mmCIF file of C-alpha atoms in Angstrom:
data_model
loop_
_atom_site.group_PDB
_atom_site.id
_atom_site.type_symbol
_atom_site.label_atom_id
_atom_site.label_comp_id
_atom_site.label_asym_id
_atom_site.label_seq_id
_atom_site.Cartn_x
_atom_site.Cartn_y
_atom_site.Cartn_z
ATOM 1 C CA UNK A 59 46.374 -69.237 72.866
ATOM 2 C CA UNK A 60 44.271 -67.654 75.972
ATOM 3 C CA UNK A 61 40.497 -67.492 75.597
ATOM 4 C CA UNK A 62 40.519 -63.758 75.337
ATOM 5 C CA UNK A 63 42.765 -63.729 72.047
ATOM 6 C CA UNK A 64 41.050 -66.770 70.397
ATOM 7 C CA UNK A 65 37.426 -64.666 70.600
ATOM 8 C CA UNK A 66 39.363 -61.382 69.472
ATOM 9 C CA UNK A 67 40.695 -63.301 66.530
ATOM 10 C CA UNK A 68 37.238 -64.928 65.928
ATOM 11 C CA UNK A 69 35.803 -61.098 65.844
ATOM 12 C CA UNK A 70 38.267 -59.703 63.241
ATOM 13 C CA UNK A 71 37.788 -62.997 61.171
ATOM 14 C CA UNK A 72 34.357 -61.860 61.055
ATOM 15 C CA UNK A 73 34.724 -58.209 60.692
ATOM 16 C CA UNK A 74 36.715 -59.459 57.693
ATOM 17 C CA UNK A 75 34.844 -61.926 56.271
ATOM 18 C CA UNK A 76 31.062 -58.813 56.345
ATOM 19 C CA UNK A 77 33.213 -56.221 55.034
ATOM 20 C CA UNK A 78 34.537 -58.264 52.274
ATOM 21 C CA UNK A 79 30.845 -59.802 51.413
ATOM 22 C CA UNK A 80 29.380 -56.280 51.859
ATOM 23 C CA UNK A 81 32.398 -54.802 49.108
ATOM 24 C CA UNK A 82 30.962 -58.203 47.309
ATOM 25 C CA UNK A 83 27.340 -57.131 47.334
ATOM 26 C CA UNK A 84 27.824 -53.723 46.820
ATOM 27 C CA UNK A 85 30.360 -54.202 43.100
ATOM 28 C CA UNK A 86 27.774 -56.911 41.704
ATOM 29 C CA UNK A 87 24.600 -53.982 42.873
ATOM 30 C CA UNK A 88 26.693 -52.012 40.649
ATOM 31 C CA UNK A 89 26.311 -54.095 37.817
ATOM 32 C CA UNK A 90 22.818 -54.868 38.399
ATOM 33 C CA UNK A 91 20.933 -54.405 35.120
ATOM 34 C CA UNK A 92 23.931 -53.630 33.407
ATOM 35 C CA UNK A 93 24.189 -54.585 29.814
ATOM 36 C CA UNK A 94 26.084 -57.451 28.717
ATOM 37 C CA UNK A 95 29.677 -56.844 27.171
ATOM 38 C CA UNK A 96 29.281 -55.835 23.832
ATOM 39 C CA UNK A 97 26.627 -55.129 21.820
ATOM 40 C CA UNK A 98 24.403 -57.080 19.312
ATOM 41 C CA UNK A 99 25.804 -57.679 15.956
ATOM 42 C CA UNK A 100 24.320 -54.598 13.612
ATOM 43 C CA UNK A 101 24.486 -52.317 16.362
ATOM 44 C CA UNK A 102 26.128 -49.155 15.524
ATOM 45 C CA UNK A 103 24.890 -45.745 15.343
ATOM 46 C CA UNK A 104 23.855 -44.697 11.488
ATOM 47 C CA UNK A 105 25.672 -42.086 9.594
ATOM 48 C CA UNK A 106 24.275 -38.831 11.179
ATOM 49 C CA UNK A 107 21.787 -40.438 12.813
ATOM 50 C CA UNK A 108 20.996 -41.392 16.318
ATOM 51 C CA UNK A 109 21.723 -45.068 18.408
ATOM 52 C CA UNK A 110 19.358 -46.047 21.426
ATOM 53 C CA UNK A 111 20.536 -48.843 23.581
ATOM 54 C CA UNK A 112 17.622 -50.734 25.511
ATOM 55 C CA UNK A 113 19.587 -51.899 28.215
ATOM 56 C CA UNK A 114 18.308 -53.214 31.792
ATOM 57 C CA UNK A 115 18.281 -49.647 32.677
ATOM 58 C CA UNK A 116 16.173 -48.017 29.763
ATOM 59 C CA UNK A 117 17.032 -46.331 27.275
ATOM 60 C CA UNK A 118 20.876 -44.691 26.740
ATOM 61 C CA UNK A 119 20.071 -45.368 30.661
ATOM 62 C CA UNK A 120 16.705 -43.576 31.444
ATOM 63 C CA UNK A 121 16.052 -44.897 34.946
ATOM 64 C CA UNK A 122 19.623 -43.087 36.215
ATOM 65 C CA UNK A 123 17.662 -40.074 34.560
ATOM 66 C CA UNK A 124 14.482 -40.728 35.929
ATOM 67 C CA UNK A 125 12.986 -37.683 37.273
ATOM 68 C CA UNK A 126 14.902 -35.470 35.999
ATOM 69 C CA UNK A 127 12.851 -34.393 32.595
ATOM 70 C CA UNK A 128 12.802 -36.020 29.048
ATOM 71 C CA UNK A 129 15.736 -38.742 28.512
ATOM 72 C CA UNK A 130 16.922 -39.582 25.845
ATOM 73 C CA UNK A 131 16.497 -36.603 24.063
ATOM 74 C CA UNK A 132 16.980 -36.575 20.111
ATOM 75 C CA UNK A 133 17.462 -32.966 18.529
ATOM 76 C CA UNK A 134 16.462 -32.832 14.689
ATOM 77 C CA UNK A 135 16.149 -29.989 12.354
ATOM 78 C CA UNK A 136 12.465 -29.798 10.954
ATOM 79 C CA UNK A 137 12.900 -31.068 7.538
ATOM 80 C CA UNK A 138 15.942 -33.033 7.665
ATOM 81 C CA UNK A 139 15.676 -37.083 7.718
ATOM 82 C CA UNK A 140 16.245 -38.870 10.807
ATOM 83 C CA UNK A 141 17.650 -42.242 11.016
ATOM 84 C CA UNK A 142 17.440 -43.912 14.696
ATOM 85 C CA UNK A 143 19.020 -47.384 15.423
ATOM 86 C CA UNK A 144 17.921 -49.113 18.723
ATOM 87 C CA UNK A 145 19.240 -51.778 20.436
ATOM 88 C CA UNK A 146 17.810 -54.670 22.857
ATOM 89 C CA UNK A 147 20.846 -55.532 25.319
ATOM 90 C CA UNK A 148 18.557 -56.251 28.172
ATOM 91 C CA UNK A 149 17.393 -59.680 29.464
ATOM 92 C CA UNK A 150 13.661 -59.272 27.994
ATOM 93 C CA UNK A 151 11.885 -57.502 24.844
ATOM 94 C CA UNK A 152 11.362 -53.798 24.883
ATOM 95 C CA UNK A 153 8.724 -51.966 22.467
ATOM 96 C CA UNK A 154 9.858 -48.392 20.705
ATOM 97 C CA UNK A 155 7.309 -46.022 19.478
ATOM 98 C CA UNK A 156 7.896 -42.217 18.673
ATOM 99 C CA UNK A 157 4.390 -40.619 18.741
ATOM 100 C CA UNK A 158 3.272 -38.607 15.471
ATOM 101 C CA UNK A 159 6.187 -40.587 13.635
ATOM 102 C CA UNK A 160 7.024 -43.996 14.507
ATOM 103 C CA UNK A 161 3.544 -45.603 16.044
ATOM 104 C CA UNK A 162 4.194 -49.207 14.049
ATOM 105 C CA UNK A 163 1.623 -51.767 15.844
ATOM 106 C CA UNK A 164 3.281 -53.232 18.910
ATOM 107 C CA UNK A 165 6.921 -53.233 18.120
ATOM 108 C CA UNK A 166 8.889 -55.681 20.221
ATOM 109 C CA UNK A 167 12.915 -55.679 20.443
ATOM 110 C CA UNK A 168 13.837 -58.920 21.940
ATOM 111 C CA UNK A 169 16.868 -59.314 23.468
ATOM 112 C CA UNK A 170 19.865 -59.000 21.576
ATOM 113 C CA UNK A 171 17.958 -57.463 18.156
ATOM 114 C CA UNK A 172 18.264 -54.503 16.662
ATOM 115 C CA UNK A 173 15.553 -52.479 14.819
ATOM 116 C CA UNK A 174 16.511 -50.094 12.243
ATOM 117 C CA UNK A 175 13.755 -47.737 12.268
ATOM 118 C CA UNK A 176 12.639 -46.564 8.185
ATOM 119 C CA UNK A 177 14.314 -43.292 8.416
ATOM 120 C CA UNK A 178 11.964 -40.470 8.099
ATOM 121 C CA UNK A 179 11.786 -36.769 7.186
ATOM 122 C CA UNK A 180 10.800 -34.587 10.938
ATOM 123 C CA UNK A 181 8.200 -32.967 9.208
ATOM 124 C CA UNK A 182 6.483 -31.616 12.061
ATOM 125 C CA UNK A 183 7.996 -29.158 14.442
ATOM 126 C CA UNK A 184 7.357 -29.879 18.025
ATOM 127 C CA UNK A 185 8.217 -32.492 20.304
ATOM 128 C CA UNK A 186 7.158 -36.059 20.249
ATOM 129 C CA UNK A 187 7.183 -38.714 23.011
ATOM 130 C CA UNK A 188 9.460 -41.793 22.608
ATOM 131 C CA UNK A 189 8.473 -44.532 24.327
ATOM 132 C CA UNK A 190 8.397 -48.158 25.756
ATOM 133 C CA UNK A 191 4.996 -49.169 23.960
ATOM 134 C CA UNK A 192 4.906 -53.097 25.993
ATOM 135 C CA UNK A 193 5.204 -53.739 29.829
ATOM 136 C CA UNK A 194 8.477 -54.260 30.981
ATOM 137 C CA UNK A 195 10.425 -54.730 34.301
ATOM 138 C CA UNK A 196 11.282 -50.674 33.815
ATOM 139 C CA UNK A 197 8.838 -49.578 31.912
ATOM 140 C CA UNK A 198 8.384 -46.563 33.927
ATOM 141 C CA UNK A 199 11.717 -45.300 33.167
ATOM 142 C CA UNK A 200 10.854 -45.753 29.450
ATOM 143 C CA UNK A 201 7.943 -43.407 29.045
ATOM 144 C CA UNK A 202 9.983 -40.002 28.563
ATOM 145 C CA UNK A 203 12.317 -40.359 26.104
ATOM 146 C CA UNK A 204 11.914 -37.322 23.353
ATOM 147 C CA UNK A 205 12.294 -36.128 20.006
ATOM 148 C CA UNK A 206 12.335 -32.807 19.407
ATOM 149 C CA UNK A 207 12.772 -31.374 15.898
ATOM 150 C CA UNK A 208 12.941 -27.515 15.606
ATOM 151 C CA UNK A 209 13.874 -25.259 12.915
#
């Protein structure tokens, strides 16, 4: 093999070899804070009611909704009874709080629990914050979440 071929063969063997480990990087980025498989035993949404995943991207995915106004948004009719379900899928504990209805004292999901929030009757129209109430690795993304119960 002439010394021109071998170092054209060495440069596609390498043009190879940073494409494929760039596809490589770029698939697991994709799954970067990405829930595991499955989720916890318990977890399902309650009759008529709502489910919130806390995954490694916030909640029902709030950082991919980041900027963009109030996510996740929960729509109630004033007087009716909500039941909410949340689940902890992420790596590390997550707090839940809905101001002017659930404001328990330092709620933390760790991961893989669920919390079945007391259902409650949306007795006040408006719209109330839900919220990550502990620091977490994306608890900025968790600060917006609403529920907004109208008549």
């Amino acid at each position: 093999m002439k010394a021109n071929s071998r170092i054209l063969l060495v440069i596609v063997v390498v043009i190879i070899a940073g494409v494929a480990s760039t596809s490589l990087f770029y698939v697991l980025s994709l799954n970067k804070g990405s829930a595991p498989s499955g989720l916890p035993p318990g977890c399902t949404k309650p009759p008529g009611g709502f489910l919130i995943v806390a995954s490694d991207l916030g909640y029902n995915d709030s950082e991919l909704h980041y900027g963009a106004g109030s996510w996740p948004i929960i729509n109630v009719t004033q007087g009716n009874t909500v039941n909410i379900t949340v689940c902890n899928t992420a790596n590390y504990a997550h707090g839940f709080q809905i101001s002017g209805y659930y404001q328990s004292s330092l709620v933390t999901i760790s991961p893989g629990e669920v919390l079945h929030i007391p259902a409650f009757v949306a007795d006040k129209a408006g719209n109330f914050l839900i919220y990550c109430s502990i620091p977490c690795p994306i608890h900025i993304y968790m600060q917006y979440g609403e529920l907004s119960a109208g008549s």
